[in-house]
């Protein structure tokens, strides 16, 4: 399904009208009743808008003539192919971040990073974790992807984030950025963080001891 300017999509009891379809972003109106055309304007990246439409159906012109505006059974549902395309685009950007960071292309790496940051949701967490653990990373790409993991998965990914921290230390880097993300998580949810850190430390063949003890110092 090709998204076009002027389309109205129904999702639950809400309607989304594409006001402006630009190269890099979408302006849309969020409405409770498409017949009144009253609603609030919003702007999103194309990837964000595609995710918003997941599970929505496209209204036909004849549907808008009805006061009830019920989605007919033959109406076209938002294609899962677009969702797959978003996932593939994120995966491609993550590969590019690793490759370009090793080649020292700072500007294009940051552009790709911000594209991924604007598009990801919790469903992308396995993809982010796989990318963070990739042996293709250098310290910078690992730290950039770790920021995405921290923002998306939070303390549920604490063990993986500590692994990334220790990988950077092993390579001789100070990991200032990653340390900052971890301390923010600890200060935001101190009790949950303490519980998870102590659980990790108590495991048989536990690892990351020094990093665990370091992070515990930031919890009152």
Backbone as JSON, one array per atom type, in Angstrom:
{
  "sequence": "XXXXXXXXXXXXXXXXXXXXXXXXXXXXXXXXXXXXXXXXXXXXXXXXXXXXXXXXXXXXXXXXXXXXXXXXXXXXXXXXXXXXXXXXXXXXXXXXXXXXXXXXXXXXXXXXXXXXXXXXXXXXXXXXXXXXXXXXXXXXXXXXXXXXXXXXXXXXXXXXXXXXXXXXXXXXXXXXXXXXXXXXXXXXXXXXXXXXXXXXXXXXXXXXXXXXXXXXXXXX",
  "N": [[0.84, -1.19, 0.0], [0.66, 2.11, -0.96], [1.44, 5.11, 0.61], [-0.21, 8.22, 0.58], [-0.68, 11.76, 0.12], [-3.51, 13.25, 1.65], [-4.9, 10.92, 2.21], [-7.03, 9.12, 4.49], [-6.82, 7.37, 7.42], [-8.12, 4.81, 9.53], [-7.93, 3.88, 12.87], [-8.79, 2.01, 15.47], [-10.76, 4.09, 17.4], [-9.88, 6.4, 16.28], [-8.76, 8.74, 13.74], [-6.54, 9.35, 11.05], [-5.31, 11.77, 9.03], [-3.39, 12.33, 6.21], [-1.69, 15.17, 5.8], [0.51, 16.5, 4.7], [2.92, 15.09, 2.69], [6.1, 14.78, 2.82], [9.59, 14.64, 1.79], [11.24, 13.82, 3.92], [9.63, 13.8, 6.14], [6.34, 13.53, 7.7], [3.34, 15.3, 7.84], [0.47, 15.22, 9.71], [-3.05, 15.0, 10.53], [-4.7, 14.34, 13.49], [-7.71, 12.91, 14.37], [-11.01, 12.68, 15.85], [-13.38, 12.6, 14.52], [-13.68, 12.37, 11.2], [-15.4, 13.72, 9.51], [-15.97, 16.25, 10.52], [-13.53, 17.37, 10.33], [-12.0, 18.38, 12.33], [-9.23, 18.49, 14.48], [-5.92, 17.66, 15.72], [-2.76, 18.84, 14.67], [0.18, 17.09, 13.74], [3.65, 16.14, 13.51], [5.89, 13.84, 12.06], [8.58, 11.47, 11.53], [8.89, 9.51, 8.52], [9.16, 6.82, 9.15], [8.25, 6.72, 11.8], [5.58, 7.45, 11.39], [4.64, 5.35, 9.81], [4.77, 3.26, 11.65], [2.85, 4.15, 13.44], [0.56, 3.72, 11.97], [0.2, 1.0, 12.02], [-1.95, -1.69, 11.95], [-4.07, -0.15, 11.15], [-6.81, 0.89, 8.95], [-7.48, 1.86, 5.61], [-9.64, 4.42, 4.66], [-12.19, 4.61, 2.21], [-13.38, 7.0, -0.29], [-16.21, 6.85, -0.41], [-16.83, 5.89, 2.11], [-16.64, 8.08, 3.71], [-18.94, 9.45, 3.35], [-20.79, 8.55, 5.05], [-22.33, 9.03, 8.18], [-21.55, 7.5, 10.26], [-19.12, 6.45, 9.57], [-17.93, 3.83, 9.36], [-15.47, 1.3, 9.1], [-15.36, -0.61, 6.26], [-15.53, -4.14, 5.45], [-14.08, -4.78, 3.19], [-12.16, -2.88, 3.01], [-8.82, -1.67, 2.69], [-6.18, -2.9, 4.57], [-3.48, -1.59, 6.54], [-0.4, -2.32, 5.2], [1.68, -5.02, 6.2], [4.06, -5.17, 4.96], [5.2, -2.67, 4.83], [5.96, -2.3, 7.48], [7.91, -4.28, 7.65], [9.71, -3.2, 5.88], [10.55, -0.97, 7.29], [11.88, -2.16, 9.46], [13.96, -3.45, 8.08], [15.25, -1.2, 7.11], [16.16, -0.01, 9.48], [17.93, -2.02, 10.35], [19.79, -1.9, 8.28], [20.83, 0.67, 8.66], [22.02, 0.33, 11.17], [24.04, -1.49, 10.53], [25.47, 0.16, 8.83], [26.31, 2.17, 10.61], [28.19, 0.76, 12.14], [30.08, 0.08, 10.19], [30.83, 2.58, 8.99], [31.76, 3.99, 11.2], [34.09, 2.68, 11.8], [35.55, 3.53, 9.69], [35.9, 6.13, 10.2], [34.0, 8.08, 9.5], [32.48, 10.51, 10.63], [30.25, 12.39, 10.44], [28.29, 11.15, 8.76], [27.82, 8.86, 10.2], [26.58, 9.85, 12.5], [24.27, 10.92, 11.36], [22.97, 8.56, 10.51], [22.64, 7.36, 12.99], [20.79, 9.13, 14.24], [18.62, 8.77, 12.57], [17.92, 6.12, 13.13], [17.34, 6.37, 15.85], [15.05, 7.94, 15.79], [13.22, 6.19, 14.76], [12.99, 3.73, 16.1], [11.34, 1.3, 18.22], [10.08, -0.59, 21.03], [9.79, -3.1, 19.92], [11.99, -3.38, 18.32], [14.09, -4.05, 19.9], [15.5, -6.64, 20.09], [16.94, -6.53, 17.68], [18.58, -4.31, 18.11], [20.1, -5.18, 20.3], [21.49, -7.31, 19.17], [23.02, -5.9, 17.33], [24.59, -4.32, 19.05], [26.17, -6.24, 20.24], [27.75, -7.11, 18.2], [30.79, -8.23, 16.69], [31.83, -6.52, 14.87], [31.84, -3.96, 15.79], [33.46, -0.89, 16.76], [34.73, 1.01, 19.57], [33.24, 3.35, 19.52], [30.94, 2.98, 17.85], [29.77, 0.89, 19.27], [29.12, 2.19, 21.64], [27.32, 4.15, 20.75], [25.19, 2.54, 19.83], [24.61, 1.3, 22.21], [23.46, 3.38, 23.62], [20.99, 3.56, 22.34], [19.94, 1.08, 23.04], [19.8, 1.38, 25.83], [17.9, 3.43, 26.05], [15.69, 2.23, 24.9], [15.32, -0.36, 26.03], [16.04, -0.08, 28.7], [16.58, -0.89, 32.14], [16.04, -3.55, 31.87], [17.85, -4.48, 30.11], [20.22, -4.46, 31.4], [22.34, -6.28, 31.98], [23.43, -6.81, 29.43], [24.24, -4.25, 28.74], [26.22, -3.78, 30.65], [28.03, -5.7, 29.8], [28.78, -4.54, 27.37], [30.01, -2.25, 28.34], [32.24, -3.33, 29.72], [33.51, -4.5, 27.56], [34.41, -2.26, 26.18], [36.2, -1.19, 28.08], [38.07, -3.25, 28.08], [39.24, -2.85, 25.67], [40.63, -0.61, 26.14], [39.32, 1.87, 26.43], [37.58, 4.74, 27.86], [34.84, 4.9, 28.03], [32.97, 7.02, 28.6], [30.47, 8.0, 27.69], [28.73, 5.73, 27.73], [28.94, 5.06, 30.42], [27.62, 7.25, 31.46], [24.96, 6.84, 30.52], [24.31, 4.53, 31.96], [24.49, 5.38, 34.65], [22.41, 7.21, 34.68], [20.21, 5.5, 34.32], [20.39, 4.06, 36.7], [19.95, 6.06, 38.64], [17.4, 6.81, 37.97], [15.72, 4.61, 38.44], [16.34, 3.46, 41.15], [15.89, 1.34, 43.07], [15.06, -0.88, 41.55], [17.32, -1.11, 39.94], [19.35, -1.68, 41.82], [18.45, -4.16, 42.75], [18.65, -5.76, 40.42], [21.39, -5.58, 39.89], [22.51, -6.82, 42.16], [21.43, -9.32, 41.84], [22.73, -10.13, 39.47], [25.34, -10.18, 40.38], [25.29, -12.24, 42.2], [25.1, -14.53, 40.75], [26.22, -17.78, 39.65], [29.48, -18.14, 38.37], [29.6, -15.43, 37.87], [30.02, -12.3, 36.12], [31.47, -9.11, 35.2], [32.09, -7.88, 37.66], [33.54, -5.62, 38.7], [32.35, -3.49, 37.32], [29.71, -3.73, 38.17], [30.0, -3.2, 40.96], [30.91, -0.57, 40.74], [28.65, 0.73, 39.6], [26.8, 0.39, 41.61], [27.58, 2.27, 43.47], [26.31, 4.56, 42.74], [23.79, 4.44, 43.62], [21.7, 5.49, 46.12]],
  "CA": [[0.0, 0.0, 0.0], [1.42, 3.35, -1.06], [0.87, 6.2, 1.38], [-0.32, 9.42, -0.24], [-1.26, 12.94, 0.74], [-4.96, 13.28, 1.6], [-5.49, 9.68, 2.7], [-7.52, 9.07, 5.87], [-6.7, 6.02, 7.97], [-8.86, 4.6, 10.77], [-7.3, 2.94, 13.8], [-9.62, 2.08, 16.67], [-11.73, 5.17, 17.28], [-9.18, 7.6, 15.83], [-8.54, 8.87, 12.3], [-5.3, 10.05, 10.73], [-5.33, 12.3, 7.67], [-2.07, 12.79, 5.77], [-1.81, 16.56, 5.35], [1.65, 16.79, 3.82], [3.82, 13.95, 2.55], [7.37, 15.35, 2.36], [10.65, 13.66, 1.56], [11.81, 13.31, 5.15], [8.69, 13.81, 7.25], [4.91, 13.48, 7.44], [2.47, 16.1, 8.68], [-0.83, 14.56, 9.7], [-4.04, 15.48, 11.49], [-5.29, 13.27, 14.31], [-9.1, 13.34, 14.54], [-12.01, 11.76, 16.37], [-14.44, 12.53, 13.52], [-13.13, 12.92, 9.96], [-16.38, 14.54, 8.82], [-15.85, 17.63, 11.0], [-12.17, 17.79, 9.98], [-11.37, 18.99, 13.49], [-8.24, 17.62, 15.09], [-4.64, 18.28, 16.06], [-1.7, 18.58, 13.7], [1.39, 16.47, 14.27], [4.7, 15.88, 12.52], [6.66, 12.64, 12.4], [9.36, 10.91, 10.43], [8.12, 8.51, 7.77], [9.18, 5.56, 9.89], [7.36, 6.86, 12.95], [4.19, 7.46, 10.93], [4.3, 4.0, 9.39], [4.52, 2.48, 12.86], [1.59, 4.62, 13.98], [-0.54, 3.16, 11.17], [0.13, -0.45, 12.13], [-3.28, -2.12, 12.36], [-5.09, 0.78, 10.67], [-7.41, 0.6, 7.65], [-7.64, 3.04, 4.76], [-11.02, 4.72, 4.31], [-12.48, 4.99, 0.82], [-14.2, 8.22, -0.35], [-17.62, 6.59, -0.11], [-16.99, 5.69, 3.54], [-16.72, 9.38, 4.36], [-20.28, 10.0, 3.16], [-21.61, 8.02, 6.13], [-22.11, 9.71, 9.46], [-20.92, 6.57, 11.19], [-17.76, 6.22, 9.07], [-17.45, 2.51, 9.76], [-14.54, 0.7, 8.14], [-15.97, -1.77, 5.62], [-14.67, -5.32, 5.51], [-13.2, -4.85, 2.03], [-11.16, -1.81, 3.04], [-7.44, -2.17, 2.66], [-5.47, -2.73, 5.83], [-2.09, -1.16, 6.43], [0.39, -3.48, 4.8], [2.83, -5.37, 7.04], [5.27, -5.02, 4.17], [5.83, -1.41, 5.22], [6.63, -2.54, 8.75], [9.13, -5.03, 7.35], [10.65, -2.27, 5.24], [11.11, -0.14, 8.36], [12.85, -2.99, 10.18], [15.12, -3.63, 7.22], [15.95, 0.08, 7.05], [16.88, 0.13, 10.76], [19.04, -2.97, 10.33], [20.8, -1.38, 7.34], [21.48, 1.81, 9.31], [22.89, -0.19, 12.23], [25.25, -2.01, 9.85], [26.22, 1.31, 8.32], [26.96, 2.82, 11.76], [29.39, -0.02, 12.5], [31.07, 0.17, 9.1], [31.32, 3.95, 8.79], [32.51, 4.43, 12.38], [35.44, 2.11, 11.65], [36.22, 4.29, 8.65], [36.06, 7.5, 10.68], [33.07, 9.01, 8.84], [31.71, 10.96, 11.79], [28.99, 13.05, 10.11], [27.3, 10.21, 8.24], [27.49, 7.95, 11.3], [25.61, 10.53, 13.36], [23.02, 10.99, 10.61], [22.35, 7.24, 10.59], [22.24, 7.17, 14.39], [19.57, 9.89, 14.51], [17.53, 8.13, 11.83], [17.52, 4.95, 13.9], [16.76, 6.83, 17.12], [13.71, 8.46, 15.53], [12.34, 5.15, 14.22], [12.91, 2.49, 16.87], [10.4, 1.09, 19.31], [10.46, -1.75, 21.84], [9.85, -4.29, 19.06], [13.3, -3.44, 17.67], [15.14, -4.3, 20.9], [16.39, -7.75, 19.71], [17.82, -6.06, 16.61], [19.56, -3.42, 18.73], [21.01, -5.98, 21.12], [22.36, -8.04, 18.25], [23.97, -4.94, 16.77], [25.52, -3.9, 20.09], [27.1, -7.34, 20.53], [28.47, -7.5, 16.99], [32.25, -8.04, 16.72], [32.2, -5.48, 13.91], [31.84, -2.65, 16.45], [34.56, -0.3, 17.51], [34.2, 1.51, 20.84], [32.26, 4.42, 19.3], [29.67, 2.43, 17.37], [29.17, 0.13, 20.37], [28.57, 3.14, 22.59], [26.14, 4.75, 20.14], [24.1, 1.56, 19.84], [24.25, 1.08, 23.62], [22.53, 4.45, 24.0], [19.68, 3.16, 21.82], [19.5, -0.04, 23.87], [19.45, 1.91, 27.14], [16.66, 4.2, 25.94], [14.59, 1.37, 24.49], [15.13, -1.49, 26.95], [16.27, 0.31, 30.09], [17.25, -1.81, 33.05], [15.85, -4.93, 31.42], [19.04, -4.82, 29.31], [21.38, -4.06, 32.2], [23.46, -7.22, 31.82], [24.04, -6.59, 28.11], [24.91, -2.94, 28.77], [27.46, -3.95, 31.41], [28.95, -6.42, 28.92], [29.3, -3.56, 26.42], [30.92, -1.39, 29.1], [33.48, -4.06, 29.96], [34.18, -4.68, 26.27], [35.13, -1.02, 25.92], [37.34, -1.13, 29.0], [39.06, -4.23, 27.64], [39.91, -2.27, 24.5], [41.39, 0.55, 26.59], [38.56, 3.11, 26.31], [37.0, 5.13, 29.14], [33.38, 4.68, 28.0], [32.27, 8.08, 29.31], [29.08, 8.08, 27.28], [28.0, 4.58, 28.23], [28.85, 5.21, 31.87], [26.58, 8.24, 31.72], [23.64, 6.22, 30.34], [24.09, 3.59, 33.05], [24.22, 6.1, 35.9], [21.07, 7.77, 34.55], [19.27, 4.42, 34.59], [20.47, 3.74, 38.13], [19.34, 7.14, 39.41], [15.98, 6.9, 37.62], [15.02, 3.51, 39.11], [17.41, 2.94, 42.02], [15.58, 0.06, 43.71], [15.1, -1.91, 40.51], [18.7, -1.27, 39.51], [20.09, -2.39, 42.87], [18.01, -5.55, 42.75], [19.19, -6.45, 39.26], [22.84, -5.67, 40.06], [22.81, -7.85, 43.17], [21.09, -10.61, 41.22], [23.8, -10.47, 38.53], [26.56, -10.45, 41.14], [25.13, -13.49, 42.94], [25.05, -15.69, 39.85], [27.4, -18.61, 39.53], [30.32, -17.67, 37.27], [29.21, -14.05, 37.59], [31.01, -11.46, 35.46], [31.26, -7.66, 35.35], [32.1, -7.53, 39.09], [33.99, -4.25, 38.94], [31.34, -2.56, 36.79], [28.56, -3.81, 39.07], [30.34, -2.46, 42.18], [30.96, 0.84, 40.37], [27.31, 1.28, 39.41], [26.12, 0.39, 42.92], [27.93, 3.49, 44.21], [25.43, 5.67, 42.33], [22.45, 4.21, 44.18], [21.74, 5.86, 47.54]],
  "C": [[0.88, 1.24, 0.0], [0.71, 4.45, -0.27], [0.89, 7.48, 0.54], [-0.96, 10.54, 0.55], [-2.79, 12.91, 0.57], [-5.63, 12.01, 2.09], [-5.96, 9.84, 4.14], [-7.51, 7.61, 6.32], [-7.46, 5.95, 9.29], [-8.15, 3.53, 11.61], [-8.05, 3.04, 15.12], [-10.69, 3.14, 16.47], [-11.07, 6.48, 16.86], [-8.95, 7.55, 14.32], [-7.3, 9.72, 12.08], [-5.34, 10.48, 9.26], [-3.95, 12.82, 7.31], [-2.23, 14.17, 5.14], [-0.7, 16.9, 4.36], [2.62, 15.62, 3.86], [5.12, 14.48, 1.95], [8.42, 14.26, 2.25], [11.13, 13.02, 2.86], [10.81, 13.22, 6.3], [7.25, 13.79, 6.77], [4.22, 14.45, 8.39], [1.08, 15.49, 8.58], [-1.74, 15.17, 10.75], [-4.66, 14.28, 12.19], [-6.69, 13.72, 14.71], [-9.93, 12.25, 15.2], [-13.15, 11.58, 15.37], [-13.92, 13.16, 12.23], [-14.1, 13.82, 9.21], [-16.3, 16.0, 9.25], [-14.51, 18.23, 10.63], [-11.46, 18.52, 11.13], [-10.4, 18.0, 14.14], [-6.96, 18.38, 15.38], [-3.59, 17.88, 15.03], [-0.46, 18.03, 14.39], [2.39, 16.29, 13.14], [5.52, 14.7, 12.98], [7.56, 12.27, 11.24], [8.5, 9.88, 9.72], [8.06, 7.19, 8.53], [8.24, 5.6, 11.08], [5.9, 6.79, 12.51], [3.75, 6.07, 10.48], [4.01, 3.11, 10.59], [3.18, 2.88, 13.48], [0.41, 3.97, 13.27], [-0.68, 1.65, 11.29], [-1.23, -0.86, 12.69], [-4.4, -1.22, 11.89], [-5.66, 0.32, 9.33], [-7.62, 1.92, 6.91], [-9.1, 3.23, 4.4], [-11.13, 5.1, 2.84], [-13.35, 6.25, 0.82], [-15.65, 7.99, 0.01], [-17.87, 6.35, 1.37], [-17.22, 7.02, 4.26], [-18.08, 10.03, 4.18], [-21.2, 9.56, 4.3], [-21.29, 8.73, 7.43], [-21.41, 8.82, 10.46], [-19.48, 6.3, 10.84], [-17.21, 4.9, 9.59], [-16.54, 1.94, 8.69], [-15.17, -0.56, 7.57], [-14.98, -2.92, 5.58], [-13.71, -5.38, 4.35], [-12.14, -3.76, 2.02], [-9.76, -2.39, 3.21], [-6.74, -1.87, 3.98], [-4.04, -2.31, 5.56], [-1.19, -2.36, 6.22], [1.53, -3.77, 5.77], [4.14, -5.26, 6.28], [5.98, -3.71, 4.51], [6.56, -1.55, 6.55], [7.93, -3.3, 8.53], [10.18, -4.12, 6.72], [11.31, -1.37, 6.28], [12.19, -0.92, 9.11], [14.12, -3.19, 9.36], [15.94, -2.34, 7.12], [16.76, 0.32, 8.33], [18.1, -0.78, 10.78], [20.16, -2.47, 9.42], [21.55, -0.2, 7.96], [22.42, 1.35, 10.42], [24.17, -0.79, 11.64], [26.12, -0.86, 9.36], [26.96, 2.03, 9.45], [28.25, 2.09, 12.11], [30.48, 0.15, 11.43], [31.68, 1.56, 9.02], [32.1, 4.46, 9.99], [33.93, 3.88, 12.33], [36.25, 2.86, 10.6], [36.36, 5.76, 9.0], [35.14, 8.52, 10.04], [32.07, 9.53, 9.87], [30.33, 11.51, 11.41], [27.92, 12.05, 9.65], [26.9, 9.18, 9.3], [26.42, 8.58, 12.18], [24.27, 10.69, 12.67], [22.27, 9.67, 10.7], [21.85, 6.96, 12.0], [20.93, 7.89, 14.69], [18.38, 9.34, 13.75], [17.0, 6.93, 12.62], [16.8, 5.38, 15.19], [15.33, 7.31, 16.93], [12.72, 7.35, 15.17], [12.08, 4.0, 15.16], [11.79, 2.5, 17.9], [10.83, -0.19, 20.03], [10.57, -3.02, 21.0], [11.22, -4.46, 18.4], [14.42, -3.81, 18.63], [16.03, -5.5, 20.54], [17.39, -7.34, 18.62], [18.93, -5.17, 17.17], [20.58, -4.19, 19.55], [21.99, -6.76, 20.25], [23.43, -7.12, 17.67], [25.01, -4.52, 17.8], [26.56, -4.98, 20.38], [27.98, -7.72, 19.34], [29.98, -7.27, 17.14], [32.73, -6.99, 15.73], [32.29, -4.1, 14.54], [33.25, -2.2, 16.79], [33.94, 0.35, 18.74], [33.11, 2.55, 20.6], [30.92, 3.87, 18.84], [28.97, 1.63, 18.46], [28.49, 1.07, 21.36], [27.32, 3.82, 22.04], [24.94, 3.79, 20.19], [23.67, 1.26, 21.27], [23.3, 2.17, 24.11], [21.11, 4.1, 23.55], [19.1, 2.02, 22.65], [19.03, 0.47, 25.23], [18.11, 2.65, 27.1], [15.47, 3.3, 25.64], [14.29, 0.29, 25.52], [15.35, -1.19, 28.41], [16.98, -0.76, 30.89], [17.02, -3.28, 32.7], [17.03, -5.43, 30.59], [20.33, -4.52, 30.08], [22.58, -4.99, 32.0], [24.18, -6.98, 30.49], [24.78, -5.26, 28.07], [26.21, -3.0, 29.56], [28.49, -4.73, 30.6], [29.6, -5.46, 27.92], [30.3, -2.63, 27.1], [32.26, -2.08, 29.29], [34.24, -4.33, 28.66], [34.97, -3.43, 25.9], [36.35, -0.86, 26.8], [38.45, -2.06, 28.55], [39.85, -3.73, 26.45], [40.68, -1.0, 24.86], [40.67, 1.88, 26.49], [37.86, 3.43, 27.63], [35.48, 5.02, 29.18], [32.58, 5.76, 28.72], [30.78, 8.13, 28.97], [28.25, 6.96, 27.86], [27.89, 4.61, 29.75], [27.75, 6.2, 32.24], [25.18, 7.65, 31.57], [23.31, 5.29, 31.51], [23.78, 4.31, 34.37], [22.84, 6.76, 35.86], [20.01, 6.71, 34.84], [19.22, 4.09, 36.07], [19.76, 4.8, 38.97], [17.85, 7.26, 39.15], [15.16, 5.83, 38.34], [15.99, 2.81, 40.06], [17.11, 1.56, 42.61], [15.64, -1.1, 42.7], [16.53, -2.17, 40.07], [19.51, -2.04, 40.55], [19.73, -3.88, 42.87], [18.62, -6.34, 41.6], [20.71, -6.61, 39.38], [23.22, -6.76, 41.05], [22.49, -9.24, 42.64], [22.19, -11.06, 40.28], [25.06, -10.89, 39.29], [26.49, -11.81, 41.85], [25.13, -14.73, 42.05], [26.35, -16.49, 39.9], [28.17, -18.19, 38.27], [29.95, -16.24, 36.86], [30.36, -13.28, 36.96], [30.7, -10.0, 35.78], [31.32, -7.19, 36.81], [32.47, -6.08, 39.33], [32.96, -3.24, 38.47], [30.09, -2.57, 37.66], [28.82, -3.01, 40.34], [30.39, -0.96, 41.9], [29.56, 1.43, 40.28], [26.52, 1.32, 40.72], [26.43, 1.65, 43.71], [27.05, 4.67, 43.84], [24.0, 5.5, 42.84], [22.5, 4.52, 45.66], [21.34, 4.7, 48.46]]
}
